[in-house]
CSV table of C-alpha atoms and ligand atoms in Angstrom, one decimal:
chain,number,residue,atom,x,y,z
A,908,LEU,CA,0.0,0.0,0.0
A,909,THR,CA,1.2,3.5,-0.7
A,910,VAL,CA,0.4,6.5,1.5
A,911,PHE,CA,-0.5,9.8,-0.3
A,912,GLY,CA,-2.2,13.0,0.5
A,913,GLU,CA,-1.6,16.7,0.8
A,914,THR,CA,-0.7,19.4,3.4
A,915,ILE,CA,-4.0,21.3,3.9
A,916,ALA,CA,-2.7,23.8,6.5
A,917,ASP,CA,0.3,23.9,8.9
A,918,GLY,CA,0.2,20.7,10.8
A,919,TYR,CA,-3.0,19.5,9.0
A,920,PHE,CA,-2.8,16.8,6.3
A,921,SER,CA,-5.0,14.6,4.3
A,922,ARG,CA,-3.9,10.9,4.3
A,923,PHE,CA,-5.0,8.2,1.9
A,924,GLU,CA,-3.6,4.6,1.7
A,925,GLY,CA,-4.0,2.9,-1.7
A,926,GLU,CA,-2.4,0.7,-4.3
A,927,LEU,CA,-0.4,2.7,-6.8
A,928,LEU,CA,-1.5,1.5,-10.2
A,929,THR,CA,0.6,3.9,-12.3
A,930,SER,CA,2.8,6.9,-11.9
A,931,GLU,CA,4.0,9.0,-14.9
A,932,ARG,CA,5.7,12.4,-15.1
A,933,SER,CA,4.4,14.3,-18.1
A,934,PRO,CA,6.0,17.6,-19.3
A,935,PHE,CA,3.3,19.3,-17.1
A,936,GLN,CA,2.9,17.3,-13.9
A,937,LYS,CA,3.2,14.0,-12.0
A,938,ILE,CA,0.2,11.9,-12.7
A,939,ASP,CA,-0.7,9.0,-10.3
A,940,VAL,CA,-3.6,6.7,-10.3
A,941,TYR,CA,-4.5,4.6,-7.2
A,942,GLU,CA,-6.9,1.8,-6.3
A,943,HIS,CA,-8.5,2.8,-3.0
A,944,PRO,CA,-10.6,0.5,-0.8
A,945,TYR,CA,-13.3,3.1,-0.2
A,946,PHE,CA,-13.1,5.7,-3.1
A,947,GLY,CA,-12.3,3.3,-5.9
A,948,ARG,CA,-9.9,4.7,-8.5
A,949,VAL,CA,-8.2,8.0,-7.5
A,950,LEU,CA,-6.4,10.4,-9.8
A,951,THR,CA,-3.8,12.8,-8.3
A,952,LEU,CA,-1.8,15.5,-10.1
A,953,ASP,CA,1.4,16.5,-8.3
A,954,ASP,CA,0.0,14.6,-5.4
A,955,LEU,CA,-3.2,16.6,-5.2
A,956,VAL,CA,-6.4,14.6,-5.4
A,957,GLN,CA,-8.3,15.6,-8.5
A,958,THR,CA,-11.2,13.1,-8.6
A,959,THR,CA,-12.3,9.7,-7.4
A,960,THR,CA,-14.8,7.3,-9.0
A,961,ARG,CA,-16.8,7.2,-5.7
A,962,ASP,CA,-17.4,11.0,-5.2
A,963,GLU,CA,-16.7,12.5,-8.6
A,964,PHE,CA,-20.5,13.1,-9.1
A,965,SER,CA,-20.5,15.7,-6.3
A,966,TYR,CA,-17.9,17.8,-8.2
A,967,HIS,CA,-19.0,17.3,-11.8
A,968,GLU,CA,-22.7,17.8,-11.2
A,969,MET,CA,-22.1,21.1,-9.3
A,970,LEU,CA,-19.5,22.3,-11.9
A,971,VAL,CA,-21.7,21.6,-14.9
A,972,HIS,CA,-25.5,21.6,-14.1
A,973,PRO,CA,-25.9,25.1,-12.6
A,974,ALA,CA,-24.6,26.7,-15.8
A,975,LEU,CA,-26.3,24.5,-18.4
A,976,ALA,CA,-29.6,24.1,-16.6
A,977,ALA,CA,-30.0,27.8,-16.3
A,978,ARG,CA,-30.2,28.3,-20.1
A,979,ASP,CA,-32.4,26.9,-22.9
A,980,ARG,CA,-29.7,27.3,-25.5
A,981,VAL,CA,-26.7,25.2,-24.7
A,982,GLU,CA,-25.6,24.3,-28.3
A,983,ARG,CA,-21.8,24.9,-28.1
A,984,VAL,CA,-19.8,24.3,-24.9
A,985,LEU,CA,-16.1,24.7,-24.2
A,986,ILE,CA,-14.4,22.8,-21.4
A,987,ILE,CA,-10.9,23.9,-20.4
A,988,GLY,CA,-9.0,21.2,-18.6
A,989,GLY,CA,-11.2,18.3,-17.5
A,990,GLY,CA,-8.8,15.7,-18.7
A,991,ASP,CA,-10.5,12.9,-16.8
A,992,GLY,CA,-13.6,13.2,-18.9
A,993,GLY,CA,-16.1,13.6,-16.0
A,994,THR,CA,-17.1,17.1,-16.9
A,995,LEU,CA,-17.5,16.1,-20.6
A,996,ARG,CA,-19.8,13.2,-19.6
A,997,HIS,CA,-22.0,15.6,-17.6
A,998,VAL,CA,-22.1,18.3,-20.3
A,999,LEU,CA,-23.3,15.7,-22.9
A,1000,MET,CA,-26.3,14.9,-20.7
A,1001,HIS,CA,-27.7,18.4,-21.7
A,1002,GLY,CA,-28.3,17.6,-25.4
A,1003,VAL,CA,-25.6,19.9,-26.6
A,1004,GLN,CA,-24.7,20.1,-30.3
A,1005,GLU,CA,-20.9,20.2,-29.8
A,1006,VAL,CA,-18.5,20.2,-26.9
A,1007,VAL,CA,-14.9,21.0,-27.2
A,1008,MET,CA,-12.5,20.0,-24.4
A,1009,CYS,CA,-9.2,21.8,-24.5
A,1010,GLU,CA,-6.8,19.9,-22.2
A,1011,ILE,CA,-3.1,20.7,-22.0
A,1012,ASP,CA,-1.8,17.3,-21.0
A,1013,ASP,CA,-2.8,14.4,-23.2
A,1014,ALA,CA,-1.2,12.0,-20.7
A,1015,VAL,CA,-4.1,12.8,-18.3
A,1016,VAL,CA,-6.6,11.9,-21.0
A,1017,ARG,CA,-4.8,8.7,-21.9
A,1018,LEU,CA,-4.4,7.5,-18.3
A,1019,CYS,CA,-7.9,8.3,-17.3
A,1020,ARG,CA,-9.4,6.6,-20.4
A,1021,GLU,CA,-7.4,3.5,-19.4
A,1022,LEU,CA,-7.6,3.5,-15.6
A,1023,LEU,CA,-10.7,5.6,-14.7
A,1024,PRO,CA,-13.1,4.8,-17.6
A,1025,GLN,CA,-16.2,5.2,-15.5
A,1026,LEU,CA,-15.5,8.9,-15.3
A,1027,SER,CA,-15.9,9.5,-19.1
A,1028,ASP,CA,-18.1,6.5,-19.5
A,1029,GLY,CA,-17.8,6.7,-23.3
A,1030,ALA,CA,-18.0,10.5,-23.5
A,1031,PHE,CA,-14.7,10.7,-25.5
A,1032,ASP,CA,-16.3,8.6,-28.2
A,1033,ASP,CA,-19.4,10.7,-28.5
A,1034,PRO,CA,-19.6,12.2,-32.0
A,1035,ARG,CA,-20.5,15.6,-30.4
A,1036,ALA,CA,-17.3,15.6,-28.4
A,1037,LYS,CA,-14.0,17.0,-29.7
A,1038,VAL,CA,-10.8,16.9,-27.7
A,1039,VAL,CA,-8.1,19.5,-28.4
A,1040,ILE,CA,-4.7,19.1,-26.7
A,1041,GLY,CA,-3.4,22.6,-25.8
A,1042,ASP,CA,-3.4,25.5,-23.4
A,1043,GLY,CA,-6.9,26.6,-22.7
A,1044,ALA,CA,-5.9,30.2,-22.4
A,1045,ALA,CA,-4.4,30.2,-25.9
A,1046,PHE,CA,-7.4,28.3,-27.3
A,1047,VAL,CA,-10.0,30.7,-25.9
A,1048,GLY,CA,-8.1,33.7,-27.3
A,1049,GLU,CA,-8.7,32.3,-30.8
A,1050,HIS,CA,-12.5,32.4,-30.5
A,1051,THR,CA,-15.0,35.1,-30.4
A,1052,ASP,CA,-18.8,34.9,-29.9
A,1053,ALA,CA,-18.4,31.1,-30.2
A,1054,PHE,CA,-19.7,29.3,-27.1
A,1055,ASP,CA,-22.9,29.2,-25.0
A,1056,THR,CA,-20.9,27.9,-22.0
A,1057,ILE,CA,-17.2,27.9,-21.0
A,1058,ILE,CA,-16.4,25.6,-18.1
A,1059,VAL,CA,-13.0,25.8,-16.5
A,1060,ASP,CA,-12.2,22.4,-14.9
A,1061,GLY,CA,-8.6,23.2,-14.1
A,1062,SER,CA,-6.2,22.0,-11.5
A,1063,ASP,CA,-5.2,24.3,-8.6
A,1064,PRO,CA,-3.6,27.5,-9.7
A,1065,VAL,CA,-0.1,26.1,-9.8
A,1066,GLY,CA,1.9,25.2,-12.8
A,1067,PRO,CA,-0.1,25.3,-16.1
A,1068,ALA,CA,-3.4,26.2,-14.4
A,1069,VAL,CA,-2.1,29.5,-13.0
A,1070,VAL,CA,-3.1,31.4,-16.2
A,1071,LEU,CA,-6.7,30.2,-15.7
A,1072,PHE,CA,-7.2,32.6,-12.8
A,1073,SER,CA,-6.0,35.8,-14.6
A,1074,GLU,CA,-8.1,38.8,-15.5
A,1075,ASP,CA,-6.8,38.6,-19.1
A,1076,PHE,CA,-8.0,35.0,-19.4
A,1077,PHE,CA,-11.5,35.8,-18.0
A,1078,THR,CA,-11.8,38.7,-20.4
A,1079,ALA,CA,-10.8,36.4,-23.3
A,1080,CYS,CA,-13.5,34.0,-22.1
A,1081,ARG,CA,-16.1,36.8,-22.0
A,1082,ARG,CA,-15.3,37.6,-25.7
A,1083,ALA,CA,-15.5,33.9,-26.7
A,1084,LEU,CA,-19.0,33.6,-25.2
A,1085,ARG,CA,-22.2,34.1,-27.3
A,1086,ASP,CA,-24.8,36.5,-25.9
A,1087,ASP,CA,-26.4,35.2,-22.7
A,1088,GLY,CA,-23.4,32.8,-22.5
A,1089,VAL,CA,-22.2,31.6,-19.1
A,1090,PHE,CA,-18.7,31.3,-17.8
A,1091,ILE,CA,-18.1,28.8,-14.9
A,1092,SER,CA,-14.9,27.8,-13.0
A,1093,GLN,CA,-14.0,25.7,-10.0
A,1094,THR,CA,-12.4,28.2,-7.6
A,1095,GLY,CA,-11.0,26.1,-4.8
A,1096,SER,CA,-11.6,25.9,-1.0
A,1097,PRO,CA,-13.2,29.0,0.6
A,1098,LEU,CA,-11.7,27.8,3.8
A,1099,PHE,CA,-8.1,26.8,3.0
A,1100,GLN,CA,-7.5,28.6,-0.3
A,1101,THR,CA,-8.8,32.0,0.5
A,1102,ASP,CA,-6.2,33.8,-1.7
A,1103,GLU,CA,-7.1,31.7,-4.7
A,1104,PHE,CA,-10.8,32.4,-4.1
A,1105,LYS,CA,-10.3,36.2,-3.7
A,1106,MET,CA,-8.0,36.3,-6.8
A,1107,ALA,CA,-10.6,34.5,-8.9
A,1108,TYR,CA,-13.4,36.7,-7.6
A,1109,GLY,CA,-11.5,40.0,-8.0
A,1110,ASN,CA,-10.4,39.1,-11.5
A,1111,LEU,CA,-13.7,37.7,-12.6
A,1112,THR,CA,-15.6,40.7,-11.3
A,1113,ALA,CA,-13.1,43.0,-13.1
A,1114,SER,CA,-13.7,41.1,-16.4
A,1115,PHE,CA,-17.5,40.6,-16.3
A,1116,GLY,CA,-18.6,43.4,-14.0
A,1117,ARG,CA,-20.2,40.8,-11.7
A,1118,ALA,CA,-19.4,37.2,-10.5
A,1119,ASP,CA,-21.8,34.8,-8.7
A,1120,PRO,CA,-20.0,32.3,-6.4
A,1121,TYR,CA,-21.6,29.3,-5.0
A,1122,VAL,CA,-20.5,26.5,-2.6
A,1123,SER,CA,-21.1,22.8,-2.3
A,1124,PHE,CA,-19.0,19.9,-1.1
A,1125,VAL,CA,-16.6,17.4,-2.5
A,1126,PRO,CA,-15.7,14.8,0.1
A,1127,THR,CA,-12.1,14.2,-1.1
A,1128,TYR,CA,-11.2,17.8,-1.5
A,1129,PRO,CA,-9.4,19.6,1.5
A,1130,GLY,CA,-12.1,20.5,4.0
A,1131,ALA,CA,-14.9,19.2,1.7
A,1132,ILE,CA,-16.6,22.6,1.2
A,1133,TRP,CA,-15.7,23.7,-2.4
A,1134,SER,CA,-16.4,26.9,-4.4
A,1135,TYR,CA,-17.4,27.6,-7.9
A,1136,MET,CA,-17.9,30.9,-9.7
A,1137,SER,CA,-20.2,31.9,-12.5
A,1138,ALA,CA,-20.2,35.0,-14.6
A,1139,THR,CA,-22.4,36.1,-17.5
A,1140,ALA,CA,-23.5,39.2,-19.4
A,1141,GLY,CA,-27.0,37.7,-19.4
A,1142,THR,CA,-29.3,36.6,-16.6
A,1143,PRO,CA,-27.2,35.7,-13.5
A,1144,LEU,CA,-27.4,32.0,-12.5
A,1145,PRO,CA,-28.9,32.8,-9.0
A,1146,ASP,CA,-31.9,34.3,-10.8
A,1147,ALA,CA,-32.9,31.0,-12.4
A,1148,THR,CA,-36.2,29.8,-10.8
A,1149,GLU,CA,-36.6,26.2,-9.4
A,1150,ASP,CA,-39.5,25.7,-11.9
A,1151,GLU,CA,-37.4,26.5,-14.9
A,1152,ILE,CA,-34.5,24.4,-13.7
A,1153,ALA,CA,-36.8,21.5,-13.0
A,1154,ALA,CA,-38.4,21.8,-16.5
A,1155,ARG,CA,-35.0,21.7,-18.2
A,1156,LEU,CA,-33.7,18.8,-16.2
A,1157,ARG,CA,-37.0,16.9,-16.9
A,1158,ALA,CA,-36.8,17.7,-20.6
A,1159,ARG,CA,-33.1,16.5,-20.8
A,1160,GLY,CA,-33.7,13.4,-18.6
A,1161,ILE,CA,-31.2,14.5,-15.9
A,1162,ASP,CA,-31.5,13.2,-12.3
A,1163,GLY,CA,-28.7,14.6,-10.2
A,1164,ARG,CA,-27.4,12.7,-7.1
A,1165,LEU,CA,-26.4,16.1,-5.6
A,1166,TYR,CA,-27.7,18.7,-7.9
A,1167,SER,CA,-31.5,19.6,-7.9
A,1168,PRO,CA,-33.6,22.7,-8.5
A,1169,ALA,CA,-33.6,23.4,-4.7
A,1170,VAL,CA,-29.9,22.8,-4.4
A,1171,HIS,CA,-29.3,25.2,-7.3
A,1172,ARG,CA,-31.0,27.9,-5.3
A,1173,ALA,CA,-29.4,27.0,-2.0
A,1174,ALA,CA,-25.9,26.8,-3.4
A,1175,PHE,CA,-25.9,30.6,-4.1
A,1176,ALA,CA,-26.9,31.4,-0.5
A,1177,LEU,CA,-23.3,32.2,0.5
A,1178,PRO,CA,-22.3,31.7,4.2
A,1179,PRO,CA,-21.3,35.1,5.7
A,1180,PHE,CA,-17.6,34.1,5.8
A,1181,VAL,CA,-17.7,33.5,2.0
A,1182,GLN,CA,-19.5,36.8,1.5
A,1183,ASP,CA,-16.7,38.5,3.4
A,1184,LEU,CA,-14.1,37.0,1.1
A,1185,CYS,CA,-16.0,38.6,-1.9
A,1186,GLU,CA,-16.2,41.9,-0.1
A,1187,THR,CA,-12.4,42.0,0.6
A,1188,ALA,CA,-11.4,40.7,-2.9
A,1189,ALA,CA,-9.7,42.9,-5.4
A,1190,PRO,CA,-8.3,42.2,-8.9
A,1191,ALA,CA,-4.9,40.6,-8.5
A,1192,ALA,CA,-2.2,39.6,-10.9
A,1193,VAL,CA,-1.7,35.9,-10.9
A,1194,PRO,CA,1.6,34.8,-9.4
A,1195,ARG,CA,4.3,34.2,-12.1
A,1196,GLY,CA,3.6,30.4,-12.5
B,697,SAM,N1,-11.5,18.3,-10.9
B,697,SAM,C1,-10.2,18.6,-10.6
B,697,SAM,C2,-10.0,19.7,-9.6
B,697,SAM,O1,-10.9,20.6,-9.5
B,697,SAM,O2,-9.0,19.7,-8.9
B,697,SAM,C3,-9.5,19.0,-11.9
B,697,SAM,C4,-9.8,18.1,-13.0
B,697,SAM,S1,-8.7,17.9,-14.3
B,697,SAM,C5,-7.7,16.6,-13.8
B,697,SAM,C6,-7.6,19.3,-14.3
B,697,SAM,C7,-7.0,19.4,-15.6
B,697,SAM,O3,-6.6,20.7,-15.9
B,697,SAM,C8,-5.7,18.6,-15.7
B,697,SAM,O4,-5.9,17.5,-16.5
B,697,SAM,C9,-4.7,19.6,-16.2
B,697,SAM,O5,-3.8,19.0,-17.1
B,697,SAM,C10,-5.6,20.6,-16.9
B,697,SAM,N2,-5.0,21.9,-17.1
B,697,SAM,C11,-4.2,22.7,-16.3
B,697,SAM,N3,-3.9,23.8,-16.8
B,697,SAM,C12,-4.4,23.9,-18.1
B,697,SAM,C13,-4.4,24.8,-19.1
B,697,SAM,N4,-3.8,26.0,-19.0
B,697,SAM,N5,-5.1,24.5,-20.3
B,697,SAM,C14,-5.8,23.3,-20.4
B,697,SAM,N6,-5.8,22.4,-19.4
B,697,SAM,C15,-5.1,22.7,-18.3
């Protein structure tokens, strides 16, 4: 058995014990896949848990459904990152015409298709799905008025993912969105990664004029509570009514295990400590990665 985990705060660590199935160093990161007695298959990048077959639904449902269930038109979707395919699988549930997934590291896609196939569950072979290997920031800069939804499913803002938290990147995403289009990103732990949260909020607000964070939980992420941020020039996500969400989920045949119309509304009810982070955030240059 191999012990793995991460430092969450001084003197506070997560600890997993599992069987290491593969370890590979790509030009971008160290990629490990484990077999775990409780969580099933576990993917880590640079030793940070990214997703597990047992609890991936909690993350992928809350990253994808709030954005897509808040709009009637979800024809063209861009995913940045998301190499494991879980986000792609959930986007395809919404009857999209085309989804492009721009992932910088094809080793992640290869290893996840091989060792965590349940995450993509055939999504990579869906004729509507197109995988592009490259930097999402560069890719989005080449598109204007092109996507109804842009979902950033990036790793923590270290290494190649740093650029995905910059104001320039958010502005490029705003230009790449069609009218009423929605931007969404995972934005880390509002407990243990407050700088990351505030940088994302400050930069996203500077780019779109307004950002709507929401929180949920991912059991295998540090501290479990996790944040996401949406931004749009159209109707903000918190304004979607339960009835309209319910109608779209029914029409698309989607039954969430975590996400529901009521959960959509509740997720945007920010705890005061998260509201305080928003109020003290300011646009910030991303650290030189
Ligand atoms: N769900 C995980 C989480 O929130 O921690 C992240 C899922 S996925 C494994 C993260 C992916 O983002 C990785 O495969 C990584 O290679 C990719 N990535 C990081 N920076 C990127 C960039 N600039 N452009 C495209 N993909 C990037």
